[in-house]
Amino acid sequence: MNRFNINAIGRYLITVFVFGFMTGCEEITPEIKEKVNLVESLIAVGLKGYAIDSVYTEFDFYRGANARITGFRKGIIRHENGTVQSIQWSGTSPKIEYGGSYINYSYEGLRSEIRLNAHGFAEFVTNRYSSGDLQSSLKYVYDAAGRIEYVLVERPGKEPVYVTYRYQDDSVSIQEEGIEYRIPLDMVQRQDDAGYICDVLRFGASPLSKAYIIIPDLYYQGIYGTPVKYLPAEMIESKSLSNGTQSIIRVGNSHFFYQ
């Protein structure tokens, strides 16, 4: 075999090795069975806004392909039995902008830069004050079902903290800084979180989850993984809407309003 052929074979083998190494190390994103498109589910049930106590947030939706929330309005609401009596609108509203693999959300002097993974879930989040100073940075990891498994929370001047989430048939548990916050689920009637309107994880009252990990408005954009299917065992109210559907209007101190 002449020298030219030996060199050619050598280059071929090196190319095959490099290609095999690259493809062998390529990260394959597994599919999530029965993945929930949360925005589409909210549109389908007719949700227009939610309130925590009297602080009301109303959505503007883009309803075409790749449905998403395009804007928010906030105010103080007065309501009765799921019917709006009056709203005193705030002079400022959150701002949201979308890129191919990121979302930016700004409200009340804090800007959140959210980098999404291949499923459209938050993977890396950087929170900064309007001055540009860092408030916190977070890394999210999800289980095979697409649910939040743990989050690494880092804050200037403080030790990093891992917050972990565990899902059982009758409850969800959140552990942070050695304390477990348990969310019992409604096992008596086994009520579905119809339309996934209820941000179940906030009912754990875990300080880091509420202050850093989950921005309530962005729960409804569906960036925090697969939502919990069943409602927490809090006071639950529902009523028949004008279209004849039975809809959830309250879970604990969270109230829900429909078109």
PDB file of C-alpha atoms in Angstrom:
ATOM      1  CA  MET A   1       0.000   0.000   0.000  1.00  0.00           C
ATOM      2  CA  ASN A   2       1.556   3.339  -0.996  1.00  0.00           C
ATOM      3  CA  ARG A   3       2.047   6.280   1.320  1.00  0.00           C
ATOM      4  CA  PHE A   4      -0.853   8.265  -0.197  1.00  0.00           C
ATOM      5  CA  ASN A   5      -3.349   5.491   0.557  1.00  0.00           C
ATOM      6  CA  ILE A   6      -2.041   5.084   4.114  1.00  0.00           C
ATOM      7  CA  ASN A   7      -2.451   8.814   4.767  1.00  0.00           C
ATOM      8  CA  ALA A   8      -5.939   8.820   3.229  1.00  0.00           C
ATOM      9  CA  ILE A   9      -7.037   5.882   5.384  1.00  0.00           C
ATOM     10  CA  GLY A  10      -5.564   7.567   8.450  1.00  0.00           C
ATOM     11  CA  ARG A  11      -7.494  10.766   7.795  1.00  0.00           C
ATOM     12  CA  TYR A  12     -10.681   8.753   7.228  1.00  0.00           C
ATOM     13  CA  LEU A  13     -10.315   6.868  10.517  1.00  0.00           C
ATOM     14  CA  ILE A  14      -9.656  10.098  12.419  1.00  0.00           C
ATOM     15  CA  THR A  15     -12.758  11.692  10.848  1.00  0.00           C
ATOM     16  CA  VAL A  16     -14.902   8.684  11.758  1.00  0.00           C
ATOM     17  CA  PHE A  17     -13.577   8.741  15.342  1.00  0.00           C
ATOM     18  CA  VAL A  18     -14.201  12.467  15.789  1.00  0.00           C
ATOM     19  CA  PHE A  19     -17.701  12.261  14.288  1.00  0.00           C
ATOM     20  CA  GLY A  20     -18.546   9.263  16.443  1.00  0.00           C
ATOM     21  CA  PHE A  21     -17.241  11.020  19.541  1.00  0.00           C
ATOM     22  CA  MET A  22     -19.259  14.175  18.825  1.00  0.00           C
ATOM     23  CA  THR A  23     -22.506  12.360  18.081  1.00  0.00           C
ATOM     24  CA  GLY A  24     -21.961   9.983  20.994  1.00  0.00           C
ATOM     25  CA  CYS A  25     -21.622  12.916  23.385  1.00  0.00           C
ATOM     26  CA  GLU A  26     -24.494  14.923  21.912  1.00  0.00           C
ATOM     27  CA  GLU A  27     -27.118  15.541  24.543  1.00  0.00           C
ATOM     28  CA  ILE A  28     -30.441  14.026  23.537  1.00  0.00           C
ATOM     29  CA  THR A  29     -33.471  15.804  25.001  1.00  0.00           C
ATOM     30  CA  PRO A  30     -35.996  13.137  26.054  1.00  0.00           C
ATOM     31  CA  GLU A  31     -39.627  13.648  25.183  1.00  0.00           C
ATOM     32  CA  ILE A  32     -42.057  14.373  27.995  1.00  0.00           C
ATOM     33  CA  LYS A  33     -45.157  12.207  27.732  1.00  0.00           C
ATOM     34  CA  GLU A  34     -48.430  14.112  27.920  1.00  0.00           C
ATOM     35  CA  LYS A  35     -46.666  17.467  28.010  1.00  0.00           C
ATOM     36  CA  VAL A  36     -48.991  20.282  29.078  1.00  0.00           C
ATOM     37  CA  ASN A  37     -49.247  23.444  26.976  1.00  0.00           C
ATOM     38  CA  LEU A  38     -50.303  25.596  29.874  1.00  0.00           C
ATOM     39  CA  VAL A  39     -51.206  28.764  27.941  1.00  0.00           C
ATOM     40  CA  GLU A  40     -53.435  26.824  25.558  1.00  0.00           C
ATOM     41  CA  SER A  41     -55.154  25.144  28.521  1.00  0.00           C
ATOM     42  CA  LEU A  42     -55.841  28.522  30.142  1.00  0.00           C
ATOM     43  CA  ILE A  43     -57.320  29.872  26.917  1.00  0.00           C
ATOM     44  CA  ALA A  44     -59.443  26.726  26.564  1.00  0.00           C
ATOM     45  CA  VAL A  45     -61.026  27.159  30.032  1.00  0.00           C
ATOM     46  CA  GLY A  46     -61.434  30.910  29.480  1.00  0.00           C
ATOM     47  CA  LEU A  47     -59.222  32.177  32.315  1.00  0.00           C
ATOM     48  CA  LYS A  48     -58.670  35.926  32.077  1.00  0.00           C
ATOM     49  CA  GLY A  49     -56.940  36.639  35.396  1.00  0.00           C
ATOM     50  CA  TYR A  50     -56.160  35.653  38.946  1.00  0.00           C
ATOM     51  CA  ALA A  51     -55.964  37.377  42.312  1.00  0.00           C
ATOM     52  CA  ILE A  52     -53.969  36.608  45.430  1.00  0.00           C
ATOM     53  CA  ASP A  53     -56.072  38.143  48.172  1.00  0.00           C
ATOM     54  CA  SER A  54     -57.092  41.468  46.518  1.00  0.00           C
ATOM     55  CA  VAL A  55     -54.114  41.916  44.157  1.00  0.00           C
ATOM     56  CA  TYR A  56     -55.450  41.141  40.692  1.00  0.00           C
ATOM     57  CA  THR A  57     -53.515  40.265  37.532  1.00  0.00           C
ATOM     58  CA  GLU A  58     -55.208  40.122  34.133  1.00  0.00           C
ATOM     59  CA  PHE A  59     -53.644  38.559  31.032  1.00  0.00           C
ATOM     60  CA  ASP A  60     -53.504  39.507  27.396  1.00  0.00           C
ATOM     61  CA  PHE A  61     -53.041  36.380  25.286  1.00  0.00           C
ATOM     62  CA  TYR A  62     -51.748  35.810  21.781  1.00  0.00           C
ATOM     63  CA  ARG A  63     -54.104  33.049  20.669  1.00  0.00           C
ATOM     64  CA  GLY A  64     -52.500  31.856  17.427  1.00  0.00           C
ATOM     65  CA  ALA A  65     -49.828  29.219  16.915  1.00  0.00           C
ATOM     66  CA  ASN A  66     -47.358  29.247  19.824  1.00  0.00           C
ATOM     67  CA  ALA A  67     -49.919  30.866  22.131  1.00  0.00           C
ATOM     68  CA  ARG A  68     -48.379  32.998  24.849  1.00  0.00           C
ATOM     69  CA  ILE A  69     -49.040  35.800  27.303  1.00  0.00           C
ATOM     70  CA  THR A  70     -48.297  39.145  25.663  1.00  0.00           C
ATOM     71  CA  GLY A  71     -49.067  41.472  28.557  1.00  0.00           C
ATOM     72  CA  PHE A  72     -50.323  41.935  32.109  1.00  0.00           C
ATOM     73  CA  ARG A  73     -52.451  44.477  33.958  1.00  0.00           C
ATOM     74  CA  LYS A  74     -52.477  44.725  37.721  1.00  0.00           C
ATOM     75  CA  GLY A  75     -54.815  46.353  40.186  1.00  0.00           C
ATOM     76  CA  ILE A  76     -56.832  46.001  43.366  1.00  0.00           C
ATOM     77  CA  ILE A  77     -60.009  44.012  42.859  1.00  0.00           C
ATOM     78  CA  ARG A  78     -63.324  43.851  44.633  1.00  0.00           C
ATOM     79  CA  HIS A  79     -65.283  40.726  43.798  1.00  0.00           C
ATOM     80  CA  GLU A  80     -68.040  38.466  45.040  1.00  0.00           C
ATOM     81  CA  ASN A  81     -68.544  34.765  44.293  1.00  0.00           C
ATOM     82  CA  GLY A  82     -66.190  34.865  41.320  1.00  0.00           C
ATOM     83  CA  THR A  83     -67.813  37.961  39.813  1.00  0.00           C
ATOM     84  CA  VAL A  84     -65.796  41.174  39.463  1.00  0.00           C
ATOM     85  CA  GLN A  85     -67.433  44.145  41.132  1.00  0.00           C
ATOM     86  CA  SER A  86     -64.685  46.722  40.513  1.00  0.00           C
ATOM     87  CA  ILE A  87     -60.962  47.005  39.732  1.00  0.00           C
ATOM     88  CA  GLN A  88     -58.698  49.897  40.628  1.00  0.00           C
ATOM     89  CA  TRP A  89     -55.944  49.554  38.049  1.00  0.00           C
ATOM     90  CA  SER A  90     -52.310  50.197  38.929  1.00  0.00           C
ATOM     91  CA  GLY A  91     -50.306  52.783  37.010  1.00  0.00           C
ATOM     92  CA  THR A  92     -47.533  50.280  36.279  1.00  0.00           C
ATOM     93  CA  SER A  93     -47.623  46.799  34.793  1.00  0.00           C
ATOM     94  CA  PRO A  94     -45.086  44.019  34.280  1.00  0.00           C
ATOM     95  CA  LYS A  95     -43.228  43.929  30.954  1.00  0.00           C
ATOM     96  CA  ILE A  96     -42.507  40.705  29.120  1.00  0.00           C
ATOM     97  CA  GLU A  97     -40.443  40.042  25.997  1.00  0.00           C
ATOM     98  CA  TYR A  98     -39.632  36.826  24.170  1.00  0.00           C
ATOM     99  CA  GLY A  99     -36.593  35.635  22.267  1.00  0.00           C
ATOM    100  CA  GLY A 100     -35.946  32.304  20.644  1.00  0.00           C
ATOM    101  CA  SER A 101     -34.666  30.687  23.837  1.00  0.00           C
ATOM    102  CA  TYR A 102     -35.261  33.298  26.511  1.00  0.00           C
ATOM    103  CA  ILE A 103     -37.874  35.432  28.249  1.00  0.00           C
ATOM    104  CA  ASN A 104     -37.273  38.765  29.962  1.00  0.00           C
ATOM    105  CA  TYR A 105     -39.716  39.887  32.635  1.00  0.00           C
ATOM    106  CA  SER A 106     -39.552  43.230  34.473  1.00  0.00           C
ATOM    107  CA  TYR A 107     -41.672  44.566  37.306  1.00  0.00           C
ATOM    108  CA  GLU A 108     -41.222  46.877  40.301  1.00  0.00           C
ATOM    109  CA  GLY A 109     -37.498  47.451  39.844  1.00  0.00           C
ATOM    110  CA  LEU A 110     -36.494  43.843  39.223  1.00  0.00           C
ATOM    111  CA  ARG A 111     -35.575  42.342  35.843  1.00  0.00           C
ATOM    112  CA  SER A 112     -35.562  38.579  35.343  1.00  0.00           C
ATOM    113  CA  GLU A 113     -33.590  37.144  32.431  1.00  0.00           C
ATOM    114  CA  ILE A 114     -34.795  33.589  31.869  1.00  0.00           C
ATOM    115  CA  ARG A 115     -32.969  31.140  29.638  1.00  0.00           C
ATOM    116  CA  LEU A 116     -35.164  28.254  28.525  1.00  0.00           C
ATOM    117  CA  ASN A 117     -34.302  24.607  27.919  1.00  0.00           C
ATOM    118  CA  ALA A 118     -35.389  22.548  24.906  1.00  0.00           C
ATOM    119  CA  HIS A 119     -38.848  22.012  26.450  1.00  0.00           C
ATOM    120  CA  GLY A 120     -39.416  25.753  26.998  1.00  0.00           C
ATOM    121  CA  PHE A 121     -38.871  25.489  30.768  1.00  0.00           C
ATOM    122  CA  ALA A 122     -36.710  27.858  32.811  1.00  0.00           C
ATOM    123  CA  GLU A 123     -33.158  26.506  33.039  1.00  0.00           C
ATOM    124  CA  PHE A 124     -31.051  29.495  34.117  1.00  0.00           C
ATOM    125  CA  VAL A 125     -32.513  32.676  35.626  1.00  0.00           C
ATOM    126  CA  THR A 126     -30.671  35.870  36.517  1.00  0.00           C
ATOM    127  CA  ASN A 127     -32.526  38.463  38.600  1.00  0.00           C
ATOM    128  CA  ARG A 128     -31.137  42.021  38.684  1.00  0.00           C
ATOM    129  CA  TYR A 129     -32.249  45.263  40.283  1.00  0.00           C
ATOM    130  CA  SER A 130     -32.781  48.315  38.067  1.00  0.00           C
ATOM    131  CA  SER A 131     -29.315  49.467  39.178  1.00  0.00           C
ATOM    132  CA  GLY A 132     -27.856  46.397  37.493  1.00  0.00           C
ATOM    133  CA  ASP A 133     -26.828  44.791  40.781  1.00  0.00           C
ATOM    134  CA  LEU A 134     -27.401  41.049  41.065  1.00  0.00           C
ATOM    135  CA  GLN A 135     -30.294  39.927  43.266  1.00  0.00           C
ATOM    136  CA  SER A 136     -30.042  36.189  42.592  1.00  0.00           C
ATOM    137  CA  SER A 137     -29.195  33.532  40.030  1.00  0.00           C
ATOM    138  CA  LEU A 138     -30.911  30.159  39.754  1.00  0.00           C
ATOM    139  CA  LYS A 139     -30.445  26.852  37.974  1.00  0.00           C
ATOM    140  CA  TYR A 140     -33.461  24.560  37.494  1.00  0.00           C
ATOM    141  CA  VAL A 141     -33.401  20.763  37.023  1.00  0.00           C
ATOM    142  CA  TYR A 142     -36.453  18.687  36.049  1.00  0.00           C
ATOM    143  CA  ASP A 143     -37.348  15.008  36.417  1.00  0.00           C
ATOM    144  CA  ALA A 144     -38.358  12.633  33.606  1.00  0.00           C
ATOM    145  CA  ALA A 145     -41.982  13.821  33.858  1.00  0.00           C
ATOM    146  CA  GLY A 146     -40.900  17.449  33.371  1.00  0.00           C
ATOM    147  CA  ARG A 147     -41.587  18.484  36.980  1.00  0.00           C
ATOM    148  CA  ILE A 148     -39.188  20.702  38.936  1.00  0.00           C
ATOM    149  CA  GLU A 149     -36.829  18.356  40.794  1.00  0.00           C
ATOM    150  CA  TYR A 150     -34.452  20.832  42.382  1.00  0.00           C
ATOM    151  CA  VAL A 151     -33.279  24.419  42.053  1.00  0.00           C
ATOM    152  CA  LEU A 152     -29.910  25.883  42.987  1.00  0.00           C
ATOM    153  CA  VAL A 153     -30.383  29.382  44.437  1.00  0.00           C
ATOM    154  CA  GLU A 154     -27.364  31.690  44.636  1.00  0.00           C
ATOM    155  CA  ARG A 155     -27.463  35.172  46.192  1.00  0.00           C
ATOM    156  CA  PRO A 156     -24.667  37.679  46.764  1.00  0.00           C
ATOM    157  CA  GLY A 157     -23.078  37.285  50.185  1.00  0.00           C
ATOM    158  CA  LYS A 158     -24.975  34.079  51.016  1.00  0.00           C
ATOM    159  CA  GLU A 159     -24.222  30.385  50.732  1.00  0.00           C
ATOM    160  CA  PRO A 160     -25.812  28.592  47.748  1.00  0.00           C
ATOM    161  CA  VAL A 161     -28.991  26.704  48.645  1.00  0.00           C
ATOM    162  CA  TYR A 162     -30.573  23.670  46.958  1.00  0.00           C
ATOM    163  CA  VAL A 163     -34.369  23.571  47.066  1.00  0.00           C
ATOM    164  CA  THR A 164     -35.794  20.124  46.270  1.00  0.00           C
ATOM    165  CA  TYR A 165     -39.297  19.049  45.275  1.00  0.00           C
ATOM    166  CA  ARG A 166     -40.808  15.595  45.854  1.00  0.00           C
ATOM    167  CA  TYR A 167     -44.123  14.446  44.425  1.00  0.00           C
ATOM    168  CA  GLN A 168     -46.324  11.825  46.114  1.00  0.00           C
ATOM    169  CA  ASP A 169     -49.860  10.708  45.271  1.00  0.00           C
ATOM    170  CA  ASP A 170     -51.318  12.685  48.170  1.00  0.00           C
ATOM    171  CA  SER A 171     -48.867  15.572  48.550  1.00  0.00           C
ATOM    172  CA  VAL A 172     -45.953  17.621  47.290  1.00  0.00           C
ATOM    173  CA  SER A 173     -42.988  18.305  49.581  1.00  0.00           C
ATOM    174  CA  ILE A 174     -40.543  21.200  49.258  1.00  0.00           C
ATOM    175  CA  GLN A 175     -37.283  21.059  51.197  1.00  0.00           C
ATOM    176  CA  GLU A 176     -35.075  24.086  51.709  1.00  0.00           C
ATOM    177  CA  GLU A 177     -32.435  24.823  54.329  1.00  0.00           C
ATOM    178  CA  GLY A 178     -33.303  21.686  56.300  1.00  0.00           C
ATOM    179  CA  ILE A 179     -37.033  22.435  56.566  1.00  0.00           C
ATOM    180  CA  GLU A 180     -39.805  20.505  54.790  1.00  0.00           C
ATOM    181  CA  TYR A 181     -42.890  22.365  53.557  1.00  0.00           C
ATOM    182  CA  ARG A 182     -45.648  19.881  52.714  1.00  0.00           C
ATOM    183  CA  ILE A 183     -48.609  20.596  50.431  1.00  0.00           C
ATOM    184  CA  PRO A 184     -51.424  18.069  51.035  1.00  0.00           C
ATOM    185  CA  LEU A 185     -53.456  17.417  47.897  1.00  0.00           C
ATOM    186  CA  ASP A 186     -57.241  17.084  47.876  1.00  0.00           C
ATOM    187  CA  MET A 187     -57.662  13.318  48.219  1.00  0.00           C
ATOM    188  CA  VAL A 188     -61.322  13.403  49.275  1.00  0.00           C
ATOM    189  CA  GLN A 189     -62.807  14.485  45.952  1.00  0.00           C
ATOM    190  CA  ARG A 190     -59.524  14.102  43.971  1.00  0.00           C
ATOM    191  CA  GLN A 191     -60.257  17.321  42.123  1.00  0.00           C
ATOM    192  CA  ASP A 192     -58.252  18.012  38.994  1.00  0.00           C
ATOM    193  CA  ASP A 193     -56.505  21.350  38.651  1.00  0.00           C
ATOM    194  CA  ALA A 194     -58.806  22.077  35.690  1.00  0.00           C
ATOM    195  CA  GLY A 195     -56.915  24.049  33.073  1.00  0.00           C
ATOM    196  CA  TYR A 196     -53.946  24.041  35.479  1.00  0.00           C
ATOM    197  CA  ILE A 197     -55.098  27.448  36.688  1.00  0.00           C
ATOM    198  CA  CYS A 198     -53.795  26.900  40.222  1.00  0.00           C
ATOM    199  CA  ASP A 199     -50.083  27.436  40.947  1.00  0.00           C
ATOM    200  CA  VAL A 200     -49.994  24.583  43.453  1.00  0.00           C
ATOM    201  CA  LEU A 201     -46.328  24.948  44.485  1.00  0.00           C
ATOM    202  CA  ARG A 202     -46.941  28.382  46.035  1.00  0.00           C
ATOM    203  CA  PHE A 203     -49.177  26.733  48.655  1.00  0.00           C
ATOM    204  CA  GLY A 204     -46.117  25.236  50.325  1.00  0.00           C
ATOM    205  CA  ALA A 205     -45.298  28.664  51.814  1.00  0.00           C
ATOM    206  CA  SER A 206     -41.594  27.879  51.380  1.00  0.00           C
ATOM    207  CA  PRO A 207     -39.767  31.231  51.524  1.00  0.00           C
ATOM    208  CA  LEU A 208     -37.243  30.664  48.727  1.00  0.00           C
ATOM    209  CA  SER A 209     -39.850  29.223  46.342  1.00  0.00           C
ATOM    210  CA  LYS A 210     -42.110  32.229  46.893  1.00  0.00           C
ATOM    211  CA  ALA A 211     -39.398  34.897  46.880  1.00  0.00           C
ATOM    212  CA  TYR A 212     -37.048  33.666  44.148  1.00  0.00           C
ATOM    213  CA  ILE A 213     -37.906  30.432  42.367  1.00  0.00           C
ATOM    214  CA  ILE A 214     -41.430  30.967  41.002  1.00  0.00           C
ATOM    215  CA  ILE A 215     -42.587  34.339  39.660  1.00  0.00           C
ATOM    216  CA  PRO A 216     -46.391  34.003  39.978  1.00  0.00           C
ATOM    217  CA  ASP A 217     -47.177  35.698  36.644  1.00  0.00           C
ATOM    218  CA  LEU A 218     -44.755  33.446  34.754  1.00  0.00           C
ATOM    219  CA  TYR A 219     -46.251  30.285  36.194  1.00  0.00           C
ATOM    220  CA  TYR A 220     -49.096  30.974  33.764  1.00  0.00           C
ATOM    221  CA  GLN A 221     -46.686  31.126  30.822  1.00  0.00           C
ATOM    222  CA  GLY A 222     -45.799  27.516  31.669  1.00  0.00           C
ATOM    223  CA  ILE A 223     -42.062  27.940  32.184  1.00  0.00           C
ATOM    224  CA  TYR A 224     -41.825  26.023  35.477  1.00  0.00           C
ATOM    225  CA  GLY A 225     -42.204  22.522  34.126  1.00  0.00           C
ATOM    226  CA  THR A 226     -45.157  20.172  34.221  1.00  0.00           C
ATOM    227  CA  PRO A 227     -47.784  21.616  36.593  1.00  0.00           C
ATOM    228  CA  VAL A 228     -49.286  19.623  39.454  1.00  0.00           C
ATOM    229  CA  LYS A 229     -52.417  17.798  38.320  1.00  0.00           C
ATOM    230  CA  TYR A 230     -54.470  17.910  41.535  1.00  0.00           C
ATOM    231  CA  LEU A 231     -55.534  20.789  43.741  1.00  0.00           C
ATOM    232  CA  PRO A 232     -54.132  21.450  47.217  1.00  0.00           C
ATOM    233  CA  ALA A 233     -56.347  20.549  50.152  1.00  0.00           C
ATOM    234  CA  GLU A 234     -57.298  24.157  50.818  1.00  0.00           C
ATOM    235  CA  MET A 235     -60.733  25.761  50.762  1.00  0.00           C
ATOM    236  CA  ILE A 236     -61.918  25.098  47.204  1.00  0.00           C
ATOM    237  CA  GLU A 237     -64.894  26.821  45.580  1.00  0.00           C
ATOM    238  CA  SER A 238     -66.339  26.321  42.126  1.00  0.00           C
ATOM    239  CA  LYS A 239     -69.392  27.497  40.257  1.00  0.00           C
ATOM    240  CA  SER A 240     -71.159  27.026  36.925  1.00  0.00           C
ATOM    241  CA  LEU A 241     -70.237  29.650  34.366  1.00  0.00           C
ATOM    242  CA  SER A 242     -72.595  31.045  31.735  1.00  0.00           C
ATOM    243  CA  ASN A 243     -71.390  28.457  29.212  1.00  0.00           C
ATOM    244  CA  GLY A 244     -72.438  25.663  31.569  1.00  0.00           C
ATOM    245  CA  THR A 245     -68.957  24.552  32.609  1.00  0.00           C
ATOM    246  CA  GLN A 246     -68.074  24.002  36.261  1.00  0.00           C
ATOM    247  CA  SER A 247     -64.997  26.112  37.014  1.00  0.00           C
ATOM    248  CA  ILE A 248     -62.737  26.694  40.002  1.00  0.00           C
ATOM    249  CA  ILE A 249     -63.135  30.218  41.392  1.00  0.00           C
ATOM    250  CA  ARG A 250     -61.086  29.916  44.592  1.00  0.00           C
ATOM    251  CA  VAL A 251     -58.367  27.810  46.173  1.00  0.00           C
ATOM    252  CA  GLY A 252     -57.271  29.168  49.546  1.00  0.00           C
ATOM    253  CA  ASN A 253     -56.581  32.886  49.060  1.00  0.00           C
ATOM    254  CA  SER A 254     -56.182  32.533  45.281  1.00  0.00           C
ATOM    255  CA  HIS A 255     -59.172  33.598  43.174  1.00  0.00           C
ATOM    256  CA  PHE A 256     -59.718  32.912  39.463  1.00  0.00           C
ATOM    257  CA  PHE A 257     -61.761  34.855  36.894  1.00  0.00           C
ATOM    258  CA  TYR A 258     -63.007  33.870  33.468  1.00  0.00           C
ATOM    259  CA  GLN A 259     -64.074  35.437  30.180  1.00  0.00           C
TER     260      GLN A 259
END
